[in-house]
mmCIF file of N, CA and C in Angstrom:
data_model
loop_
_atom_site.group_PDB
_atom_site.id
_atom_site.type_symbol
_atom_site.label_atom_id
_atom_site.label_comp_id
_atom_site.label_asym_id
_atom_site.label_seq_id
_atom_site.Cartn_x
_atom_site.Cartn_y
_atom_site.Cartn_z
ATOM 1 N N UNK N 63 73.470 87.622 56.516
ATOM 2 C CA UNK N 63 72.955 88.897 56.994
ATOM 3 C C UNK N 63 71.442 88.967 56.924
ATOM 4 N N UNK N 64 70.876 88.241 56.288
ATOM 5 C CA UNK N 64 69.477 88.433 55.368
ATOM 6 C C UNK N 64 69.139 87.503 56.749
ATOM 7 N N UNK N 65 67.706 88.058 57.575
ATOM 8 C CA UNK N 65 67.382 87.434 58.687
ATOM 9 C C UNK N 65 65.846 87.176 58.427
ATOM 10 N N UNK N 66 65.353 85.842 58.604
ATOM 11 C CA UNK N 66 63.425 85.968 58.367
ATOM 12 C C UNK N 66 63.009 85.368 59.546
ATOM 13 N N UNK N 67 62.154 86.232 60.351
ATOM 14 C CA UNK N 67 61.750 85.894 61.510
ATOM 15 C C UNK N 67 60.102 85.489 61.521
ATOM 16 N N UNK N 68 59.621 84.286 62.110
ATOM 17 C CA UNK N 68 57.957 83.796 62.074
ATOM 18 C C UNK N 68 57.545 83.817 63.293
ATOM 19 N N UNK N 69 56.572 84.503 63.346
ATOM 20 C CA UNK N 69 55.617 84.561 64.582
ATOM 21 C C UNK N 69 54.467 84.430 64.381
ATOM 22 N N UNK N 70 53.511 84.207 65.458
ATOM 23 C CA UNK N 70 52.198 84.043 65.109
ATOM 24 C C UNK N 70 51.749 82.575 65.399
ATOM 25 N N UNK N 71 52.807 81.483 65.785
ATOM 26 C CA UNK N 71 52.045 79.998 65.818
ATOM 27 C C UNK N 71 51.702 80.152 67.356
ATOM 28 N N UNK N 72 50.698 78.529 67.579
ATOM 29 C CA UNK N 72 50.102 78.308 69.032
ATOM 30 C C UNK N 72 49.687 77.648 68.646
ATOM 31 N N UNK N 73 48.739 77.211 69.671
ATOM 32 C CA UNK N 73 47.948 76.209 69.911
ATOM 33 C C UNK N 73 46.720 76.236 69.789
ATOM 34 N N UNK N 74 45.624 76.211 68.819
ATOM 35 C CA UNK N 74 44.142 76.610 68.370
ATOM 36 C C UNK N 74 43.303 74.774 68.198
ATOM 37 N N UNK N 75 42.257 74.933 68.798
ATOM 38 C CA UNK N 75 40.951 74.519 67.941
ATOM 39 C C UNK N 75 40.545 74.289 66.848
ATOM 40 N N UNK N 76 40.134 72.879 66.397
ATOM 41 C CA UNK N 76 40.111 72.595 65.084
ATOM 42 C C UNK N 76 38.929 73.519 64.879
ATOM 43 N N UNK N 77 38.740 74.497 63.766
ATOM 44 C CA UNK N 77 37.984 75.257 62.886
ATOM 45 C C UNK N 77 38.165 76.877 63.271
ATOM 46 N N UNK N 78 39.053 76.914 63.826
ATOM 47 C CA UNK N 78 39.647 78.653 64.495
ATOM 48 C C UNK N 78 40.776 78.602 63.793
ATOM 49 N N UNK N 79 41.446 79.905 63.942
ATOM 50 C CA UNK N 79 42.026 81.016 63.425
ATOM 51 C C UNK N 79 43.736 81.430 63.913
ATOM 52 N N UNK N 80 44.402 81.016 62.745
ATOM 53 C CA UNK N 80 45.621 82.029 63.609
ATOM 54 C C UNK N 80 46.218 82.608 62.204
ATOM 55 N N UNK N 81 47.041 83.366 62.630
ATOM 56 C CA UNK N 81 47.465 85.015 61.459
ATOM 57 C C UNK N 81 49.342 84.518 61.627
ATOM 58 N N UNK N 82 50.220 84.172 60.926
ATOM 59 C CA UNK N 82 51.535 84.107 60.450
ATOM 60 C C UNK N 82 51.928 85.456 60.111
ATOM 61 N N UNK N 83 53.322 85.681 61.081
ATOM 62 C CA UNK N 83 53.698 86.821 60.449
ATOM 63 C C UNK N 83 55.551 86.393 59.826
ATOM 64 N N UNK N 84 55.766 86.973 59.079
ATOM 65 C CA UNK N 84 57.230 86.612 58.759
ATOM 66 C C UNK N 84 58.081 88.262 58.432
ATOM 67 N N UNK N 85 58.452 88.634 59.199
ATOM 68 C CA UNK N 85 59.765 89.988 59.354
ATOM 69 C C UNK N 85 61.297 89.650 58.758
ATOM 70 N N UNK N 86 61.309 90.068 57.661
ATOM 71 C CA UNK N 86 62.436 90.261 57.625
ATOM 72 C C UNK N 86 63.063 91.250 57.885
ATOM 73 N N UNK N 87 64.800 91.503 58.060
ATOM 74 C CA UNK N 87 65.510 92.090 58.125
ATOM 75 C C UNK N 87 66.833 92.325 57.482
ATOM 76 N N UNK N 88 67.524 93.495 57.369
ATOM 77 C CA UNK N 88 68.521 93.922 56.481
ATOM 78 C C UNK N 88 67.792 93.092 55.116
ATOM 79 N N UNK N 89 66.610 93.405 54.541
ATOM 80 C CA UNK N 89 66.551 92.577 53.342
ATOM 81 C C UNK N 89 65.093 93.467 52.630
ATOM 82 N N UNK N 90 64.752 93.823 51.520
ATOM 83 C CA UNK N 90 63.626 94.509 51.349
ATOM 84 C C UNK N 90 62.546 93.404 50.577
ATOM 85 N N UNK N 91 61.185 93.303 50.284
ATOM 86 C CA UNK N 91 60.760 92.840 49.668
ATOM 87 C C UNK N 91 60.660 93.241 48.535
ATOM 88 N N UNK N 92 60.656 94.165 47.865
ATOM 89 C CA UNK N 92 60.722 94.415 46.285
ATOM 90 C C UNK N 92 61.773 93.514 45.212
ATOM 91 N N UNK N 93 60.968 92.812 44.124
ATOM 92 C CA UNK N 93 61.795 92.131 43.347
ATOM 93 C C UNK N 93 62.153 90.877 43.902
ATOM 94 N N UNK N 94 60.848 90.407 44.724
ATOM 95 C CA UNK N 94 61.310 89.165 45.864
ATOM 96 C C UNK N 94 59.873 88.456 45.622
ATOM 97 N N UNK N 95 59.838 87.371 46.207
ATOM 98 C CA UNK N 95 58.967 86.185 46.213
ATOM 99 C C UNK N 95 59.162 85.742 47.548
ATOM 100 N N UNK N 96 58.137 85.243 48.454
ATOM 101 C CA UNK N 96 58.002 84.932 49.697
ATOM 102 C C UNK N 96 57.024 83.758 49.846
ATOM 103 N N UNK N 97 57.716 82.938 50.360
ATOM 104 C CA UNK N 97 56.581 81.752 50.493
ATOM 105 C C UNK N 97 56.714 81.219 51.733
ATOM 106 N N UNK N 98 54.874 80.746 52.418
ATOM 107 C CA UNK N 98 54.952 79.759 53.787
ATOM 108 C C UNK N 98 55.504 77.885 53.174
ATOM 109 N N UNK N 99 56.526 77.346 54.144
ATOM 110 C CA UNK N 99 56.050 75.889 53.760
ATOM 111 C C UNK N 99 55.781 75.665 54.956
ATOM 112 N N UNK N 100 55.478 74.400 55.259
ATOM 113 C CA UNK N 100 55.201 74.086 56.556
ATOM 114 C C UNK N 100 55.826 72.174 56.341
ATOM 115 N N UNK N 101 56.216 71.666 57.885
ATOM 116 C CA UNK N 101 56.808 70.480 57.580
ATOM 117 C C UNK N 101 55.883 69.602 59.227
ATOM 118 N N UNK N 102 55.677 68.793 59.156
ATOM 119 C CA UNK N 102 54.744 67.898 59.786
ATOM 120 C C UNK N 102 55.426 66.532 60.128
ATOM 121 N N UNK N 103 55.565 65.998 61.073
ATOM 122 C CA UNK N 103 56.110 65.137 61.645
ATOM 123 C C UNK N 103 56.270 64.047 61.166
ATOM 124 N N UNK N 104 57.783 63.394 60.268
ATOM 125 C CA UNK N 104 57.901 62.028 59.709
ATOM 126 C C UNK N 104 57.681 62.362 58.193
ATOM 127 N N UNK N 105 57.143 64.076 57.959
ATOM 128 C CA UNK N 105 56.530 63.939 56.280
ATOM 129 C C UNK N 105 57.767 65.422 55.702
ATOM 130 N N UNK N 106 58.049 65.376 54.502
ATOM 131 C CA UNK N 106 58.632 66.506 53.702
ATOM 132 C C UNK N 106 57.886 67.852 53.955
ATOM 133 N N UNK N 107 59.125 68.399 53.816
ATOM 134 C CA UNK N 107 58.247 70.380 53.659
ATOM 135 C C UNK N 107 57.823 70.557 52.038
ATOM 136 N N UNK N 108 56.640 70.827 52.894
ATOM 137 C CA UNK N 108 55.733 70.778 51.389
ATOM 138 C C UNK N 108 55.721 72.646 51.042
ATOM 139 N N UNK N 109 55.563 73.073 50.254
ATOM 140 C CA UNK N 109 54.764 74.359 49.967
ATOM 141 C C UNK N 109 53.621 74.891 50.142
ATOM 142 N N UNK N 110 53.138 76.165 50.906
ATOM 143 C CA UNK N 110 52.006 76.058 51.466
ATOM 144 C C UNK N 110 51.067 77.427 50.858
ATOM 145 N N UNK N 111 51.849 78.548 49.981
ATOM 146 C CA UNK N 111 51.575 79.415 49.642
ATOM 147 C C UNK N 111 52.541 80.774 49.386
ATOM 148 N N UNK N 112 52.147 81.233 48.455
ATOM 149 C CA UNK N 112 53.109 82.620 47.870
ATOM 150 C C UNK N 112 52.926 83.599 47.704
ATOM 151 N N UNK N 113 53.379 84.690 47.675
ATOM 152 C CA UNK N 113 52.947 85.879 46.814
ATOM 153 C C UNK N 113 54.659 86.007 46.264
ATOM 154 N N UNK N 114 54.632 87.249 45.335
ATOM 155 C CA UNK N 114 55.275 88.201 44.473
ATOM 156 C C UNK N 114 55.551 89.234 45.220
ATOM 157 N N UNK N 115 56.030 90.174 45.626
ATOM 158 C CA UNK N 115 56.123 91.301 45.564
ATOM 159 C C UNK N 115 56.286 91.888 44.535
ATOM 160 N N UNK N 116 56.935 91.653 43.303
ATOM 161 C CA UNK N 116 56.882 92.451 42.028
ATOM 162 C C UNK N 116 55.531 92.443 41.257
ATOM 163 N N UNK N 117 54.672 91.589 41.033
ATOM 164 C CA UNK N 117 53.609 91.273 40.629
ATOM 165 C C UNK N 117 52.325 91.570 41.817
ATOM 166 N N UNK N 118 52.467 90.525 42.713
ATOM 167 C CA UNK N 118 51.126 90.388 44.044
ATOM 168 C C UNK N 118 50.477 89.362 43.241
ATOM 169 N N UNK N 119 51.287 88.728 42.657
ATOM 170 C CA UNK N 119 50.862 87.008 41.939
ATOM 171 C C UNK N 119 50.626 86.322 43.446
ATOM 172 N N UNK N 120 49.863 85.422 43.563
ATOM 173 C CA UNK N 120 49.961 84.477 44.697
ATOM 174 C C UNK N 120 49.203 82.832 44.065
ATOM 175 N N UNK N 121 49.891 81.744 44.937
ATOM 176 C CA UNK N 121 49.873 80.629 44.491
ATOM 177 C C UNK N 121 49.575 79.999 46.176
ATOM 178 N N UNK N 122 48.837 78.724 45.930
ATOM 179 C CA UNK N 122 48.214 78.430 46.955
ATOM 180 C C UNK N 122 48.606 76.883 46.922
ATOM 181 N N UNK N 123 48.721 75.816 47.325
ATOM 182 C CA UNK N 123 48.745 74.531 47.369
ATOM 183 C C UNK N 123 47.026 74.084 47.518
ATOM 184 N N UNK N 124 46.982 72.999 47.286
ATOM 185 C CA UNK N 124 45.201 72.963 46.645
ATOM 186 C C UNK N 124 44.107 72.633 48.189
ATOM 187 N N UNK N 125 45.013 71.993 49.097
ATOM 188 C CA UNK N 125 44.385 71.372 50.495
ATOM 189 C C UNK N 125 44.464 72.907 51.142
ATOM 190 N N UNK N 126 44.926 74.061 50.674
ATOM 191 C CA UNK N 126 44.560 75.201 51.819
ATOM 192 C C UNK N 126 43.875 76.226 51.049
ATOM 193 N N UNK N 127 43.816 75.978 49.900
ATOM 194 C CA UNK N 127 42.863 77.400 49.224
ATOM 195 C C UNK N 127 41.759 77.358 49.484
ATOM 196 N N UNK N 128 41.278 78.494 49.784
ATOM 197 C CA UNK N 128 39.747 78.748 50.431
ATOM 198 C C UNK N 128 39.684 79.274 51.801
ATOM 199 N N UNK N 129 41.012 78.704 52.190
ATOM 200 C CA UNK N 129 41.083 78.700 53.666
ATOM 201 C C UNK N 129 41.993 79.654 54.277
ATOM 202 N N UNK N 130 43.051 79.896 53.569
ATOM 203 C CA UNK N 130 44.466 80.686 53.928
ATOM 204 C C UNK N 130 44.742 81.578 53.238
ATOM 205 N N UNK N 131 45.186 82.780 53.734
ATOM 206 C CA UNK N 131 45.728 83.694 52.683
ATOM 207 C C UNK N 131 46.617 84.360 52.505
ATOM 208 N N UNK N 132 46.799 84.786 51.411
ATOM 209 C CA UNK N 132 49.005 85.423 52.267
ATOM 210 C C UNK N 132 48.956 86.932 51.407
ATOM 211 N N UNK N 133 49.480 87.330 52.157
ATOM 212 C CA UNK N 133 49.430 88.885 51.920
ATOM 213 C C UNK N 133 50.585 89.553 52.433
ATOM 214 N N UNK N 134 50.901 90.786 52.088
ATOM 215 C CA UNK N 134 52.180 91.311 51.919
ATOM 216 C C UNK N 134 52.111 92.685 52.333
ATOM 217 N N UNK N 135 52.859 93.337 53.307
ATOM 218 C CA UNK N 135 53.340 94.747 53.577
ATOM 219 C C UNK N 135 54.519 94.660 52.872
ATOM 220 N N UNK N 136 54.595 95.247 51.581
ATOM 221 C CA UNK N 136 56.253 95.528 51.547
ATOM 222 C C UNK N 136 57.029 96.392 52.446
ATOM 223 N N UNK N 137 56.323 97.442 52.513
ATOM 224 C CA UNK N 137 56.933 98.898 53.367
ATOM 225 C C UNK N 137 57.307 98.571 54.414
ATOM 226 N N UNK N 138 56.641 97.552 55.016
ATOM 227 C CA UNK N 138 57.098 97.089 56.383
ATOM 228 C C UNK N 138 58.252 95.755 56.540
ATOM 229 N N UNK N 139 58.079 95.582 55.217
ATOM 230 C CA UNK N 139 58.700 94.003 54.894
ATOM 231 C C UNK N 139 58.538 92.698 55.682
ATOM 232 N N UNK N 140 56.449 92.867 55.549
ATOM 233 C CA UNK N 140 56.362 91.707 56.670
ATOM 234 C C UNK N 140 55.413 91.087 55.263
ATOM 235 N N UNK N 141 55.164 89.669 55.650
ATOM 236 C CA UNK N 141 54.536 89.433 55.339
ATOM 237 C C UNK N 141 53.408 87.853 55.985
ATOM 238 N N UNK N 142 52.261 87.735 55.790
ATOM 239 C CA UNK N 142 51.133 87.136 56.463
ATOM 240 C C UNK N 142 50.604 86.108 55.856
ATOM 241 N N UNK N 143 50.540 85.439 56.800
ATOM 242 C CA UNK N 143 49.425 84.341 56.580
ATOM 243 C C UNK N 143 48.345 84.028 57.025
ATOM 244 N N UNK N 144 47.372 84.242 56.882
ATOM 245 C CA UNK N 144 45.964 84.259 57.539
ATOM 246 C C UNK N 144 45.407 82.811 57.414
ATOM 247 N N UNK N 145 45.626 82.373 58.661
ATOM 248 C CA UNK N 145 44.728 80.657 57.865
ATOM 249 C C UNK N 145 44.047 80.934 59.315
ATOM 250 N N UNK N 146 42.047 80.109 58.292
ATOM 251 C CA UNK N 146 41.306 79.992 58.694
ATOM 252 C C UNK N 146 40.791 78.213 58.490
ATOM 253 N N UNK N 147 39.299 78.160 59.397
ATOM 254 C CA UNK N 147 38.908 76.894 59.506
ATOM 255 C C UNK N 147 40.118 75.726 59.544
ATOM 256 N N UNK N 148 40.919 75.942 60.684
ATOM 257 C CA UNK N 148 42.137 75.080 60.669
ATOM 258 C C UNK N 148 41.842 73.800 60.940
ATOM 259 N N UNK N 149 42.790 72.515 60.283
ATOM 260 C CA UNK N 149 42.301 71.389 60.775
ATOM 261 C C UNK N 149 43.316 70.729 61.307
ATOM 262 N N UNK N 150 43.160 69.260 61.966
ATOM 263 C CA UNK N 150 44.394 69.331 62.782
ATOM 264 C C UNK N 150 45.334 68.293 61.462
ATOM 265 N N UNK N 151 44.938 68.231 60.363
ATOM 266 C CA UNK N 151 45.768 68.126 59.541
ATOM 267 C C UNK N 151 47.058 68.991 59.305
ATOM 268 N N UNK N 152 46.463 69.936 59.294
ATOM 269 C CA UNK N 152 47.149 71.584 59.576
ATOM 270 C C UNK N 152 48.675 71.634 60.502
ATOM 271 N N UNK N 153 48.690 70.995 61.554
ATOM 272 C CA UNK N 153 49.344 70.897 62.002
ATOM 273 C C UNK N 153 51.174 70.554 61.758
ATOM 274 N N UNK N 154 52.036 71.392 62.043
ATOM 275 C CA UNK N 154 53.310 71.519 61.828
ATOM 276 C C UNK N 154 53.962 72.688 61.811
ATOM 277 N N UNK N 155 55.044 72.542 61.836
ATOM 278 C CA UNK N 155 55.932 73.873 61.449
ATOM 279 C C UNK N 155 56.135 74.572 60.556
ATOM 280 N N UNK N 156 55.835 75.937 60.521
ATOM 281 C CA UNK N 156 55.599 77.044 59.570
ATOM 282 C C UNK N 156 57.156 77.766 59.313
ATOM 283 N N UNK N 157 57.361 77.725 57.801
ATOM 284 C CA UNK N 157 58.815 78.315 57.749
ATOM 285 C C UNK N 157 58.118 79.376 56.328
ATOM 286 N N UNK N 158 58.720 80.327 56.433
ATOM 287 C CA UNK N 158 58.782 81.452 55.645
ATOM 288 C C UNK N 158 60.372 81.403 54.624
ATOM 289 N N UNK N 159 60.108 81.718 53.855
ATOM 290 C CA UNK N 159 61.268 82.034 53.064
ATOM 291 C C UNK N 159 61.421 82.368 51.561
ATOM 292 N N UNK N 160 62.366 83.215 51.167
ATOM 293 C CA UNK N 160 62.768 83.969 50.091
ATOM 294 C C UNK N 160 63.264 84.039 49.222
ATOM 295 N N UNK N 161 63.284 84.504 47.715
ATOM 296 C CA UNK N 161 63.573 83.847 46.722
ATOM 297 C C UNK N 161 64.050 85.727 45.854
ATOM 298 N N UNK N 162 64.831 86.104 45.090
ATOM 299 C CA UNK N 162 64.951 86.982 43.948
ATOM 300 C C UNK N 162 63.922 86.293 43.042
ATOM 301 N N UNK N 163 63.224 87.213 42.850
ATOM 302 C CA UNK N 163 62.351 87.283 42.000
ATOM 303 C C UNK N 163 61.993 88.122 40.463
ATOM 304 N N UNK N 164 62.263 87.908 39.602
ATOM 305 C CA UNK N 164 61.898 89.355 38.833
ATOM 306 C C UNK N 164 60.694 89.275 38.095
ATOM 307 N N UNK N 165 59.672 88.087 37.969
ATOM 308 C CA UNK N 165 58.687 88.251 37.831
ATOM 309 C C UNK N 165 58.662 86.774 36.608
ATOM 310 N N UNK N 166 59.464 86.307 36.069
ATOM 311 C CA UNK N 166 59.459 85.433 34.977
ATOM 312 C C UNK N 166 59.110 83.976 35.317
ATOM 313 N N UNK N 167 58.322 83.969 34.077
ATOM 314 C CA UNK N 167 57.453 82.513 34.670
ATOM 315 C C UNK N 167 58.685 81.523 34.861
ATOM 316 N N UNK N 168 58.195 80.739 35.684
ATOM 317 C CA UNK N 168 58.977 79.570 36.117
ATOM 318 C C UNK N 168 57.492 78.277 36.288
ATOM 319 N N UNK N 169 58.018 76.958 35.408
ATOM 320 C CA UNK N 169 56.841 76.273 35.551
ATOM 321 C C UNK N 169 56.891 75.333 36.797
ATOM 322 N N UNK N 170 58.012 75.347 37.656
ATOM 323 C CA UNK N 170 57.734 74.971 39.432
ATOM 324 C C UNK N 170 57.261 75.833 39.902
ATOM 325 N N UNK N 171 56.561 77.166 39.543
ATOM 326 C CA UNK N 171 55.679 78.230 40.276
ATOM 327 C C UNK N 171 56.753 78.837 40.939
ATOM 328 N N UNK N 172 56.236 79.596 41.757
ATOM 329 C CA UNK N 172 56.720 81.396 42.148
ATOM 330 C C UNK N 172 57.949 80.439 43.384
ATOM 331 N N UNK N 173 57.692 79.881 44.219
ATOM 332 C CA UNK N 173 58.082 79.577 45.211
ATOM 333 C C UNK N 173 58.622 78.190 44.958
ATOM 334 N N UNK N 174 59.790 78.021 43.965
ATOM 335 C CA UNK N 174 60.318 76.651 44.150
ATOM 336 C C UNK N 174 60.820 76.176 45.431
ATOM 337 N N UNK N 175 61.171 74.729 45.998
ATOM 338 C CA UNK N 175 61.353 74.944 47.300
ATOM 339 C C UNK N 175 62.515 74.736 46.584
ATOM 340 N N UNK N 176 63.417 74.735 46.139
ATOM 341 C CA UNK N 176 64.976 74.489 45.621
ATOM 342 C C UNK N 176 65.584 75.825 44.703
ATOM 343 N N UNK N 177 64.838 77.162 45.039
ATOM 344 C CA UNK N 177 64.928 77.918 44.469
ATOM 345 C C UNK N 177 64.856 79.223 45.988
ATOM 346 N N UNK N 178 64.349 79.147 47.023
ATOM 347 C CA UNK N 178 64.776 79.931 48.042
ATOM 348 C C UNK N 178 65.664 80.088 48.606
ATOM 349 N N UNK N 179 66.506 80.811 48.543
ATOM 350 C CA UNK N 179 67.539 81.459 49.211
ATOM 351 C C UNK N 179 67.780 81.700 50.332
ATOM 352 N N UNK N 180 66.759 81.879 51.159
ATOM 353 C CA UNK N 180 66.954 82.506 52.699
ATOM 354 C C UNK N 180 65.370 81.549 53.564
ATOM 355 N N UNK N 181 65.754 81.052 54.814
ATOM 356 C CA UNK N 181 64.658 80.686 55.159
ATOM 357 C C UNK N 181 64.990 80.893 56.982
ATOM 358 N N UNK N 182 63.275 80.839 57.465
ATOM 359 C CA UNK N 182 63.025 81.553 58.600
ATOM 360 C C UNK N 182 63.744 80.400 59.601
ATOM 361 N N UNK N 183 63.272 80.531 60.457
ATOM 362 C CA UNK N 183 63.429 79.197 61.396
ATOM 363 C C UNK N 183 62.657 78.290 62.255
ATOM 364 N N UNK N 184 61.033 78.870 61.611
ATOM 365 C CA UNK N 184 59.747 78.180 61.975
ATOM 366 C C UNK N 184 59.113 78.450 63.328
ATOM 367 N N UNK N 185 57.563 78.673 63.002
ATOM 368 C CA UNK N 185 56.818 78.479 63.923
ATOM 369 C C UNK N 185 56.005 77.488 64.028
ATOM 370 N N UNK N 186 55.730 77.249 65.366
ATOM 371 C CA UNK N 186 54.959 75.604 65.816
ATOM 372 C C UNK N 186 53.429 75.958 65.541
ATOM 373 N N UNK N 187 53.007 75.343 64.746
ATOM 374 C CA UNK N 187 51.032 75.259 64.923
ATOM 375 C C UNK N 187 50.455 73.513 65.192
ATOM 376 N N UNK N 188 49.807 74.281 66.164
ATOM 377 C CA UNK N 188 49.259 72.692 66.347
ATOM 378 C C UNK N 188 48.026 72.586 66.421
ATOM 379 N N UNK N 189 47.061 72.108 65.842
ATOM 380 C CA UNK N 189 45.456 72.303 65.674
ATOM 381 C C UNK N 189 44.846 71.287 66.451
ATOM 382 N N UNK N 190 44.284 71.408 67.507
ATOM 383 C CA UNK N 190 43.558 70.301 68.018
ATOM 384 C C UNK N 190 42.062 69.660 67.622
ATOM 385 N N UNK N 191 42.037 68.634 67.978
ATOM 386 C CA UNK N 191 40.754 68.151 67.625
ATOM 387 C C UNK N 191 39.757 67.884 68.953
#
């Protein structure tokens, strides 16, 4: 029933801009954890960034901090990814997905990937050079 929808990929210029959105439905964000991974051709889905909704903790993977940022409407139950100065490293499929959360440390961080429950069904980014 729990549905996560990603929008927001295309086709950009290496050092420009695109905004990730992830909608869920029948599902609220409170007491939840939301994370982007993204998966790249021939390589594993790595983790790409998090927030909390119970907290507004967020966790970043180390090749995009500085650059990306993820942020949260609960009320709307969307939540964003803002990545900037893109490179065409960058490049792959963007999946969103969800985790119960109640706030307790976990030392695989907020967004285990073996710990989400519900996942989107990806958007394409492709960064040119």
């Amino acid at each position: 029933e729990v549905q996560l929808v990603e929008s927001g990929g295309g086709l950009v210029q290496a050092g420009g801009s695109l905004r990730l959105s992830c909608a869920a439905s029948r599902f609220t964000f409170d007491d939840y954890a939301i994370g982007w991974f993204r998966q790249a051709p021939g390589k594993e889905r790595e983790g790409v960034a998090c927030i909390s909704s119970t907290d507004g903790n967020t966790e970043y993977t180390d090749s995009v901090k500085d650059r990306f940022t993820i942020s949260s409407d609960n009320a709307k139950n969307t939540v964003y990814l803002q990545m900037n100065s893109l490179k065409p490293e960058d490049t792959a499929v963007y999946y969103c997905a969800a985790r119960w959360y109640s706030g307790t440390y976990s030392p695989y961080g907020i967004c285990d990937y073996y710990a989400m429950d519900y996942w989107g069904k990806g958007t394409l980014v492709t960064v040119s050079s």
